[in-house]
Every structure is written in C-alpha cells, then in structure tokens.
Coordinates of C-alpha atoms and ligand atoms in Angstrom, one line a residue:
X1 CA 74.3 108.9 159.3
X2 CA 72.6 106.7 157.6
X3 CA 69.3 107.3 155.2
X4 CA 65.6 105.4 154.6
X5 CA 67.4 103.4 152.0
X6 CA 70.1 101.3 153.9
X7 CA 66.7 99.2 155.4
X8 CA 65.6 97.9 151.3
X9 CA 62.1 99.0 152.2
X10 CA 59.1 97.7 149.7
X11 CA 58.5 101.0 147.0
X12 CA 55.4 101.7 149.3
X13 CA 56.4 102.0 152.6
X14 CA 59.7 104.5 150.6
X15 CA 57.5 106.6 149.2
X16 CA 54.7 106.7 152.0
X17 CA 58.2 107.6 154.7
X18 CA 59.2 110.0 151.6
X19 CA 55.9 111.7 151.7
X20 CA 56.0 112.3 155.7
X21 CA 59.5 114.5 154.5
X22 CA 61.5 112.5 157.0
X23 CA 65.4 112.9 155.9
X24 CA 67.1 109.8 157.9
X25 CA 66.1 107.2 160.4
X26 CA 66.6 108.2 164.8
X27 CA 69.4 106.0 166.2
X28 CA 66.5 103.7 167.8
X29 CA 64.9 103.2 164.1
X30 CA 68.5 102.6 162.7
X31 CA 69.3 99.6 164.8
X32 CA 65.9 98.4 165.5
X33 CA 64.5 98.0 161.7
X34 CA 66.7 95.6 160.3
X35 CA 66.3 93.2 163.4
X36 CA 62.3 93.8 163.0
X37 CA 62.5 93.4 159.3
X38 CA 64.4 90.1 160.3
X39 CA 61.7 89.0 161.7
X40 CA 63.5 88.6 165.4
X41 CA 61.7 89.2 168.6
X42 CA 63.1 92.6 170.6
X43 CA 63.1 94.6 173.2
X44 CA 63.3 98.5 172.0
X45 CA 64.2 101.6 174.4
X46 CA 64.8 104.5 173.8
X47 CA 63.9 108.2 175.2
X48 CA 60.5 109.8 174.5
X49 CA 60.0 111.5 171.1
X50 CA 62.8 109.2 169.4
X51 CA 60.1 107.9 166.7
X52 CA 59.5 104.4 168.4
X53 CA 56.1 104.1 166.6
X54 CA 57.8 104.3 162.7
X55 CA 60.5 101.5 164.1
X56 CA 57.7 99.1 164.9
X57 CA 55.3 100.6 162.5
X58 CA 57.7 99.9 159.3
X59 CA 58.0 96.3 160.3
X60 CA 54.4 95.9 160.7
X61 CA 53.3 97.2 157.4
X62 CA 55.9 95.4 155.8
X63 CA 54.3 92.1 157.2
X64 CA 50.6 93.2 156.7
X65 CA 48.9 92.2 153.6
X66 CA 45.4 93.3 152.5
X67 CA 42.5 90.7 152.9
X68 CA 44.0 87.8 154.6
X69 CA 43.0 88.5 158.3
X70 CA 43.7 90.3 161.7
X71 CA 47.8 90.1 160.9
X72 CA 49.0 92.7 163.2
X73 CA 48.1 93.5 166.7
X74 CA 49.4 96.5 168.7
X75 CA 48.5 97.3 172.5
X76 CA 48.9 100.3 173.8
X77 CA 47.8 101.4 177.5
X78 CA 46.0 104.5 176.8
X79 CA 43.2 105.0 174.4
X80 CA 44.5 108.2 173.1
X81 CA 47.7 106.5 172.3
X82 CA 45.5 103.8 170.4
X83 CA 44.4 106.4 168.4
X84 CA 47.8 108.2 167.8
X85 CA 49.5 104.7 167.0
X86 CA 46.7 104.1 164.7
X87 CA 47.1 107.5 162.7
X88 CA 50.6 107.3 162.6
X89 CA 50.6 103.4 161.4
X90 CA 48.1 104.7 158.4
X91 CA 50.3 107.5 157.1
X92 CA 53.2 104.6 156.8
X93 CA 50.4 102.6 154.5
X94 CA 49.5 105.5 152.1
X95 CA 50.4 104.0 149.8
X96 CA 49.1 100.4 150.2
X97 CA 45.7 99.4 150.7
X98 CA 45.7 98.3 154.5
X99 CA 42.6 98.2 156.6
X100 CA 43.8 99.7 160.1
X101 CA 41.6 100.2 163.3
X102 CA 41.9 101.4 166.9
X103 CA 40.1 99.2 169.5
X104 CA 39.6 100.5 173.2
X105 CA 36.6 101.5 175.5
X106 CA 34.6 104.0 176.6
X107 CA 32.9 104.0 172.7
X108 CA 30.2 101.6 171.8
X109 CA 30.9 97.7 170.3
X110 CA 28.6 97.7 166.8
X111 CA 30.8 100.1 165.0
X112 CA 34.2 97.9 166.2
X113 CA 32.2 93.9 165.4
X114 CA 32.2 95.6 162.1
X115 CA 35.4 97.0 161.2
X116 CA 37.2 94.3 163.2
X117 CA 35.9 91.5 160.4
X118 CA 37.9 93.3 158.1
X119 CA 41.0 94.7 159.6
X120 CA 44.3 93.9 158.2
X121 CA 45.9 96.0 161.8
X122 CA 44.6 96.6 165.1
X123 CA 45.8 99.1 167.6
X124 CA 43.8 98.5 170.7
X125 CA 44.0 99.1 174.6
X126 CA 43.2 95.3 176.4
X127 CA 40.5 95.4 178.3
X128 CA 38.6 95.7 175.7
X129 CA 40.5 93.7 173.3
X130 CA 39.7 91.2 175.6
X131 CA 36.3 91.9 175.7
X132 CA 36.2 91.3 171.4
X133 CA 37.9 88.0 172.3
X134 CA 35.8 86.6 174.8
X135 CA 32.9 87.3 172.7
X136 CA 34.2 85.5 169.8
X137 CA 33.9 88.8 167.6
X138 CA 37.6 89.1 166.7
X139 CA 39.8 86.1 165.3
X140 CA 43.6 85.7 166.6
X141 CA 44.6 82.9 164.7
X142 CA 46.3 85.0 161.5
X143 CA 48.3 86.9 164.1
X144 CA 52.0 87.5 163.4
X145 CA 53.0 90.3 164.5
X146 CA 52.4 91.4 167.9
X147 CA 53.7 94.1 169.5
X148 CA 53.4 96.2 173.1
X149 CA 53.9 99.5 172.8
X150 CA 54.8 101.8 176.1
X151 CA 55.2 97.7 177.5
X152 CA 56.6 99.0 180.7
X153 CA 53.3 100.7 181.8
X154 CA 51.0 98.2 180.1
X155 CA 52.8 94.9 182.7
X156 CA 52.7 97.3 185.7
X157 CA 49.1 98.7 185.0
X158 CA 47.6 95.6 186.1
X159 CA 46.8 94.8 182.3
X160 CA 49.0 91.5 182.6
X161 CA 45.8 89.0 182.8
X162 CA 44.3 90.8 180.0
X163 CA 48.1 90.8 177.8
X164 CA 48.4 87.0 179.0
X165 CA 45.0 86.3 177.5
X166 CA 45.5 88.0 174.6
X167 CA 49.3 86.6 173.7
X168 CA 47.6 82.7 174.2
X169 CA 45.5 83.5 171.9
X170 CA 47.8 84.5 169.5
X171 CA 49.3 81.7 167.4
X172 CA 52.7 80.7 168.8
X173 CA 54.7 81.1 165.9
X174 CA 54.4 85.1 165.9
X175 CA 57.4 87.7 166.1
X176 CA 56.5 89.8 169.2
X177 CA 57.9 93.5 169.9
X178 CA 58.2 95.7 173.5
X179 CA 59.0 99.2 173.0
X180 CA 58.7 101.9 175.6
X181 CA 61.0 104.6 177.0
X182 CA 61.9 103.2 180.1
X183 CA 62.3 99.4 180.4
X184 CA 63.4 98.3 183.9
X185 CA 64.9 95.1 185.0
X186 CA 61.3 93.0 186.3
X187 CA 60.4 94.3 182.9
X188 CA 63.2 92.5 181.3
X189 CA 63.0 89.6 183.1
X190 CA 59.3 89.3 182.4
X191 CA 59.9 89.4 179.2
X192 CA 61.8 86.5 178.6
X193 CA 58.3 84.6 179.2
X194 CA 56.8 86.3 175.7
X195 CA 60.0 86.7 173.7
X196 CA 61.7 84.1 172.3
X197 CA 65.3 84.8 171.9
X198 CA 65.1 87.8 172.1
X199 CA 67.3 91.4 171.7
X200 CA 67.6 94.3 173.4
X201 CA 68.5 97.6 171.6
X202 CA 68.6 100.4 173.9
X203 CA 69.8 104.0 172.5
X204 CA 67.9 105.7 175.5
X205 CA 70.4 108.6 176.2
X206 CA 70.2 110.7 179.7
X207 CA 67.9 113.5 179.1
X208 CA 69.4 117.0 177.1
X209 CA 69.7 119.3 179.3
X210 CA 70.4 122.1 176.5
X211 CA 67.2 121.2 175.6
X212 CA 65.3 120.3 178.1
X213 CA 65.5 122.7 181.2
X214 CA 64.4 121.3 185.2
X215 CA 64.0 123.4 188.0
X216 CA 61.2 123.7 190.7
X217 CA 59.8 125.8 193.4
X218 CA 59.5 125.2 197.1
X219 CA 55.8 126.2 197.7
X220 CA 53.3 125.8 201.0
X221 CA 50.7 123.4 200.1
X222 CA 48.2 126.3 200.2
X223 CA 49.9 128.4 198.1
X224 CA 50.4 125.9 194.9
X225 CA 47.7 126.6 193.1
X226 CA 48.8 130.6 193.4
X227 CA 51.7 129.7 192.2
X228 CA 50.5 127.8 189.1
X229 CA 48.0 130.0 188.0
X230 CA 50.9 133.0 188.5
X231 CA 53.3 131.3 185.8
X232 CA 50.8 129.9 183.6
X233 CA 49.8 133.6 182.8
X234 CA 53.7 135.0 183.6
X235 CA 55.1 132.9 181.4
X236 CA 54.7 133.1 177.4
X237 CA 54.4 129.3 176.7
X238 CA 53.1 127.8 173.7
X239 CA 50.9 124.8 174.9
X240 CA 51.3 123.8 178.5
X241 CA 50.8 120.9 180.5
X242 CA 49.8 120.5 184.5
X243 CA 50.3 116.7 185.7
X244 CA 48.5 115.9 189.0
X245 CA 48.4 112.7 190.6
X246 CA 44.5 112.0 190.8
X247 CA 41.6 112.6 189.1
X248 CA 39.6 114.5 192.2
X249 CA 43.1 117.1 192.2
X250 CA 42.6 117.2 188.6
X251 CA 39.1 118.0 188.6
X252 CA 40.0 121.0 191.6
X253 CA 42.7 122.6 189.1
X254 CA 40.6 122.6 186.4
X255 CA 37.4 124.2 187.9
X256 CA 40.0 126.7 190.0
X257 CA 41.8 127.7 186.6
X258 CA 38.3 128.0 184.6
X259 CA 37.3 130.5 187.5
X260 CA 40.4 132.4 186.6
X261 CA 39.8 132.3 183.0
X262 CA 42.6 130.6 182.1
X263 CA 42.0 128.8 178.8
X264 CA 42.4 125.2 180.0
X265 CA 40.9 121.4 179.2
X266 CA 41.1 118.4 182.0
X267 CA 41.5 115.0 180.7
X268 CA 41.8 112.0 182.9
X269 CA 40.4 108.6 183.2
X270 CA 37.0 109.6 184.4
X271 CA 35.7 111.1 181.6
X272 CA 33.6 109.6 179.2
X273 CA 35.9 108.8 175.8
X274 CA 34.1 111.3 173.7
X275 CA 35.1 114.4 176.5
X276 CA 38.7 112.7 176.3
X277 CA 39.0 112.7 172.2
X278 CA 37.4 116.1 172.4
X279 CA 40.2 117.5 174.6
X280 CA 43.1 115.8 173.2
X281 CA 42.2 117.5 169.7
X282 CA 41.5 120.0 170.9
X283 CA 44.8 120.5 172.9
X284 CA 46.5 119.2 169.8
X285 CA 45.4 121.9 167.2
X286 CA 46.4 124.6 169.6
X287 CA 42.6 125.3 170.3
X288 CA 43.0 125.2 174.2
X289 CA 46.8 126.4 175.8
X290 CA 46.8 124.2 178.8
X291 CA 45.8 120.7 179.3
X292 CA 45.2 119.5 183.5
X293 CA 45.9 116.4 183.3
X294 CA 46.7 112.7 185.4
X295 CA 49.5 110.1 183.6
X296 CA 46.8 108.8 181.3
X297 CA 48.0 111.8 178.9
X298 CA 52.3 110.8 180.2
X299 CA 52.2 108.3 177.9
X300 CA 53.2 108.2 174.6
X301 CA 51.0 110.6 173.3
X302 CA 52.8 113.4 171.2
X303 CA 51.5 116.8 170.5
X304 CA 54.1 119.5 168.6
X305 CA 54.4 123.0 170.6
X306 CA 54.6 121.8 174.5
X307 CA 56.8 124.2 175.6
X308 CA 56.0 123.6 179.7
X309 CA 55.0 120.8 181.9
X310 CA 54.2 121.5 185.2
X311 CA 53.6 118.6 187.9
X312 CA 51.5 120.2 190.7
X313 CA 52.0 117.0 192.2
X314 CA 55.0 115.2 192.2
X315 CA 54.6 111.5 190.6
X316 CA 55.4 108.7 193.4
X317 CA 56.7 106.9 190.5
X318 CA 60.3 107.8 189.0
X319 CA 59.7 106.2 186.0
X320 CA 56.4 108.3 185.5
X321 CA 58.1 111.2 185.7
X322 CA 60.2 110.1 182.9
X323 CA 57.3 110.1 181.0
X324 CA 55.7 113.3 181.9
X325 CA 58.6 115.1 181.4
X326 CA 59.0 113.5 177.9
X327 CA 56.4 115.4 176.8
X328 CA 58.2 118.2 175.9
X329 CA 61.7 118.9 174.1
X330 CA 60.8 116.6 171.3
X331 CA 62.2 116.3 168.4
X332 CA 65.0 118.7 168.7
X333 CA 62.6 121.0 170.1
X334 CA 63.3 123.3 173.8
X335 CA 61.0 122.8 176.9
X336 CA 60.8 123.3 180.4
X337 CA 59.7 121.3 183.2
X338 CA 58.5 123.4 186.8
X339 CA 58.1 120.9 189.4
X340 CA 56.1 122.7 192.5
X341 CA 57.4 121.3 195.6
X342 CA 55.6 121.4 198.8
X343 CA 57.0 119.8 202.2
X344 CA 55.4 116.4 201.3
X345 CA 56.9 116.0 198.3
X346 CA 60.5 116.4 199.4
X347 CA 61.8 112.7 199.9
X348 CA 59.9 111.8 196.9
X349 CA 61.5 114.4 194.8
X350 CA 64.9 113.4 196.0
X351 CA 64.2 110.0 195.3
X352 CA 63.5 110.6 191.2
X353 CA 66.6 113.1 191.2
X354 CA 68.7 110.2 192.8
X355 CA 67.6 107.7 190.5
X356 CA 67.5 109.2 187.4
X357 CA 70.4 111.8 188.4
X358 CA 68.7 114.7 186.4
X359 CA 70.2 118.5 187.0
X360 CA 67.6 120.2 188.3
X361 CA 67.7 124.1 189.7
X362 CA 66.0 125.8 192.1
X363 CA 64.1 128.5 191.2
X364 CA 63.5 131.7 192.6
X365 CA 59.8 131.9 193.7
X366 CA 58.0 134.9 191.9
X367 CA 55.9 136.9 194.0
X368 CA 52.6 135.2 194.1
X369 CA 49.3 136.9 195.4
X370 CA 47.2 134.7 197.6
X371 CA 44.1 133.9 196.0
X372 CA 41.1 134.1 197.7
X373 CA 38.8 132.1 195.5
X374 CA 35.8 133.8 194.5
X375 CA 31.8 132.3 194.0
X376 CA 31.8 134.6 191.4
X377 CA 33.6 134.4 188.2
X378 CA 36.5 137.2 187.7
X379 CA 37.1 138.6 184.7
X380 CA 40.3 137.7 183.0
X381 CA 41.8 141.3 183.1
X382 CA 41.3 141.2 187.0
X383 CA 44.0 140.0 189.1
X384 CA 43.0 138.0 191.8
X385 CA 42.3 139.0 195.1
X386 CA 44.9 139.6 198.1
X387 CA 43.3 138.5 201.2
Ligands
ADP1 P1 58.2 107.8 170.7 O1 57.2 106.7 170.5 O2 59.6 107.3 170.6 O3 57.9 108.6 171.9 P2 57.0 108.9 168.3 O4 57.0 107.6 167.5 O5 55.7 109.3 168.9 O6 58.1 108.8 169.4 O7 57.6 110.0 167.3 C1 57.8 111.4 167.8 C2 57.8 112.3 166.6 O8 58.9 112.2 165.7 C3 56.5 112.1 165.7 O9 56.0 113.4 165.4 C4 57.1 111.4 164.5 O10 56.3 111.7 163.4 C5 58.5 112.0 164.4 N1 59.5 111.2 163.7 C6 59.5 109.8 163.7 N2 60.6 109.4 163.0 C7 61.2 110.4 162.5 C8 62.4 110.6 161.7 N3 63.1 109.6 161.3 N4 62.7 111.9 161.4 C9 62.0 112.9 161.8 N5 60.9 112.8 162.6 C10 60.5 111.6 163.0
MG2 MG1 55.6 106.0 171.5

C-alpha cells in the first residue's frame, strides 16, 4: 500500500489531504494521480464510493492558480453533485487561495455573472453552463483542465449538444478527464472523439457481497407500498433510501408515507432547487431518516450512514441500478439493498442480475397488513388499518 507521498504533491494540496485525516490513496487514486498529474487524458472507473472526486480533484488543484482565469471546468449531471464536487474540490484547496464555484439551474443568474468573473474552478451541470456561454458571461479560453464527472450518465442524458458546445469552446490544447462508476463500451468509443490518446484505468471490482447484502421480495402491485412502509418501520436502519422510477410515483410515496408519519423527504427533478438543497441537507445531517427519491439523487452524491436502499420500482436501466445501489456500503461501510418485486418487474430484474451477475436472495415476505389509506391522518403509534 502505498501513502499521499509517492504522488510528490505541492506542500498545500499534503497538508490540505493531511487535514481531511485520509491515511493512503484507494486503488483508483493510486493509478489514476500520477497519469493526471502527467497531464495525460483518461478514462477513470471504478465502483461507487472509491474516492473518484480526490483522483480528479488533486490534479485539478494542482493545475489551478489564483487570478489567471476560468482554468478548470467540471460537469456533473446532477446539481446536487455540483454542489458536492464543489465542497469536496474546496476542502483539497484549504490551503491555497482558489476561487471555486458551482454552476447549475433552478437558482437565479446575478449571483453566478458575478462569481463566475472571478472563479479560478467551476463545477457546473450544462444546461446552464451553456446558458453562461451563450450569453457571453463566462470566458472558456484559459481552460485546461476539463473533466466529466459521472461521464456515463451525462452522454446518455441527452446532455451531449450541450457537453459538445461546451468542449468547442474550450481551447484545444486542454487535458480532459471521464470518470464515472460504470463506463460501457458506446461510452468508450465516444470518447475517443474528446480524448486524445487517451488511458483507461479501471479498478471497478464486482460488488462485496460481505458488505453489501441483495435480496428482494415478490409483492402484488397493490400491496408494495404495505410492504415498504412495514420494513421502513420494522427495520432499525440508519438513513434509508426509496428509488422510484418517476416523479408522479415519487410524489404518491411521499404523500402515502407522510400520512403514516414516517419521517421522510422527496427529492426529484420537479422541485424547485431550493426544496432540492433543502432535502439533500437535510437528509445529510441525519435530520430526516428516509429520502423518496427518482435517479437524480443515484448519482454520485454521497451521504455517510445509508444503511438501506429500497427501489419500489425496479430501474429499466442495469447500469442505474449500479448506481442506486452504490449508495450504500461505502467506504468500508455495511448496507442492504430490498428490491420489491411485483409481476412486471420480473424480466427486468432478471435482466440486471444477468448482466451484472450480482447474488441476490429471496426474502421471506413479513407479514404485511393491507393498508387502507385513510383521509385522515393516523397517528404514528397507530397501526394501520386491516380492511
Ligand atoms: P466516488 O466519486 O468514487 O463515488 P467520492 O469521491 O464521492 O467517491 O468519495 C467517497 C468518500 O470517500 C468521500 O466521503 C471521500 O471523502 C472519501 N475518500 C476519498 N478518498 C479517500 C481516501 N483516500 N481515504 C479515505 N476516504 C476517502
Ligand atoms: Mg463521484
């Protein structure tokens, strides 16, 4: 194992990686730094939680100076994540004076014209980096370090216009990174029209299954929310996540587990970005237990403590559920995922176990009540209804 020192950092970026208490680099930071620091052009998997943001992050504060322009540009796909790089990229420049900033929508323009004349680093989501460009209030032309963070998502999100904008505008002489959990071949090959030269490092490693336990429950469609609000009060989980495919089931869940009492938050797309901020904190500091949720919240966005994820819907992606799942048996840490099955999801299901070849159990169904919603709100003591 190797320690901080093998990569010659600058005294600042030691002491600021010192300070964070981190004892030695993941396997993905090992092999990825020295190429970044080399200024080469890469491609970087590796599994969720493996510290991907301090492998780029080191090689962009190294670059970055104070004062001399928009240097370093990172796009992300989520706005949360934007924020998250953005915190993470400032704790690596404690100790150098770096102006940093996160760009994305859903929040006004007249406090970003201002702080983007005099960023040094920008984390932003495209759309409305593009926005900043095409109204002449940002400047490109000092760019050298550019790098796509979760790049898988961001090509297949339908942000490629917006990331081919961006990249032309971008001097060509730049050293240009893609990291991200999962990169699959069309991702590959698409790279190869950004990258120049460039090298893949992969440490992604199948998924721990000490760690990180799979199982799920056959359920009838009508009975899955039963079932979900059962083991969210059975079970003695720290914070919890509930993935469901779109916003309206989202919204249902939410409303449904509020009538139960259960101390839950909602964030998906839909919401204005101030609701969003305000739940991710909020599900961050341990405020709220259990965060409803589509995969605007799969990616990339780490929160300490989430001991369950539970997809009431299945995701008709494999790769998505990748990412969900990566949410939780972090950093060395236990977690459970609870898929709940009903008849529809079946050949989907099989699908992501085929392709990813996880082990995943079956698991005996508790009993669950059926719930007869009521107009009225129940007092959290009261169990619900039987019909
Ligand atoms: P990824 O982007 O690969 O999903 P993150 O960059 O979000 O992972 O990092 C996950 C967690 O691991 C963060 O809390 C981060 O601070 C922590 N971390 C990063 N590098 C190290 C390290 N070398 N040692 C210990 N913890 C680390
Ligand atoms: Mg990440």
């Amino acid at each position: 194992m190797i320690s901080f020192e093998h990569f010659k950092f600058s005294d600042d970026l030691r002491k600021s990686i010192e300070r964070l208490g981190y004892q030695s680099p993941t396997k993905i930071q090992e092999e990825s730094i020295p190429l970044i620091l080399a200024g080469r052009d890469m491609l970087g998997e590796s599994e969720t939680g493996s510290g991907k943001t301090l492998a780029f992050g080191s090689g962009v504060i190294e670059n970055t100076a104070r004062g001399k322009g928009l240097q370093a540009l990172i796009l992300t796909p989520t706005r949360e994540l934007a924020e998250q790089v953005k915190v993470s990229l400032c704790k690596l420049a404690y100790h150098k004076q770096l102006k940093i900033t996160a760009i994305y929508g859903g929040v006004s323009f007249g406090p970003q014209f201002r702080s983007l004349k005099s960023a040094d680093i920008v984390v932003a989501t495209p759309g409305r980096f593009k926005d900043h460009l095409q109204r002449g209030t940002v400047n490109t032309s000092n760019v050298s370090i550019l790098v796509l963070d979760e790049a898988d998502r961001m090509l297949d999100m339908g942000f490629i216009d917006d990331i081919e904008m961006i990249i032309n505008s971008c001097p060509n002489r730049k050293q240009t990174l893609f990291f991200s959990a999962t990169i699959p071949p069309q991702i590959e090959k698409l790279s190869k029209r950004y990258l120049k030269r460039p090298i893949k490092v992969s440490t992604r490693k199948h998924v721990d299954s000490k760690k990180l336990k799979q199982g799920y429950f056959d359920v009838p469609r009508s009975l899955k929310f039963s079932l979900l609000l059962h083991l969210l009060r059975d079970t003695s989980s720290k914070l919890a996540m509930v993935f469901c495919n779109t916003r309206r089931t989202t919204d249902v869940v939410i409303k449904h587990l509020k009538i139960y009492k259960v101390d839950a938050v909602a964030l998906h797309g839909g919401f204005p970005q101030n609701k969003r901020t305000e739940a991710i904190e909020n599900f961050k500091e341990g405020k709220i237990h259990v965060l409803v949720c589509t995969d605007v919240a799969a990616r990339g966005i780490h929160v300490d403590n989430i001991s369950h994820i539970y997809n009431y819907d299945i995701p008709s992606n494999p790769i998505d559920y990748v990412h969900r799942i990566g949410r939780t048996a972090r950093a060395g840490e236990e977690g459970q995922v609870i898929n709940l099955l009903s008849e529809e999801d079946h050949d989907n299901f099989s699908r992501i176990l085929c392709e990813y070849r996880f082990s995943i159990n079956k698991l005996k169904k508790p009993y669950v009540e059926r719930v007869v919603f009521c107009s009225h709100r129940t007092s959290s003591s009261k169990k619900p209804r039987m019909r």
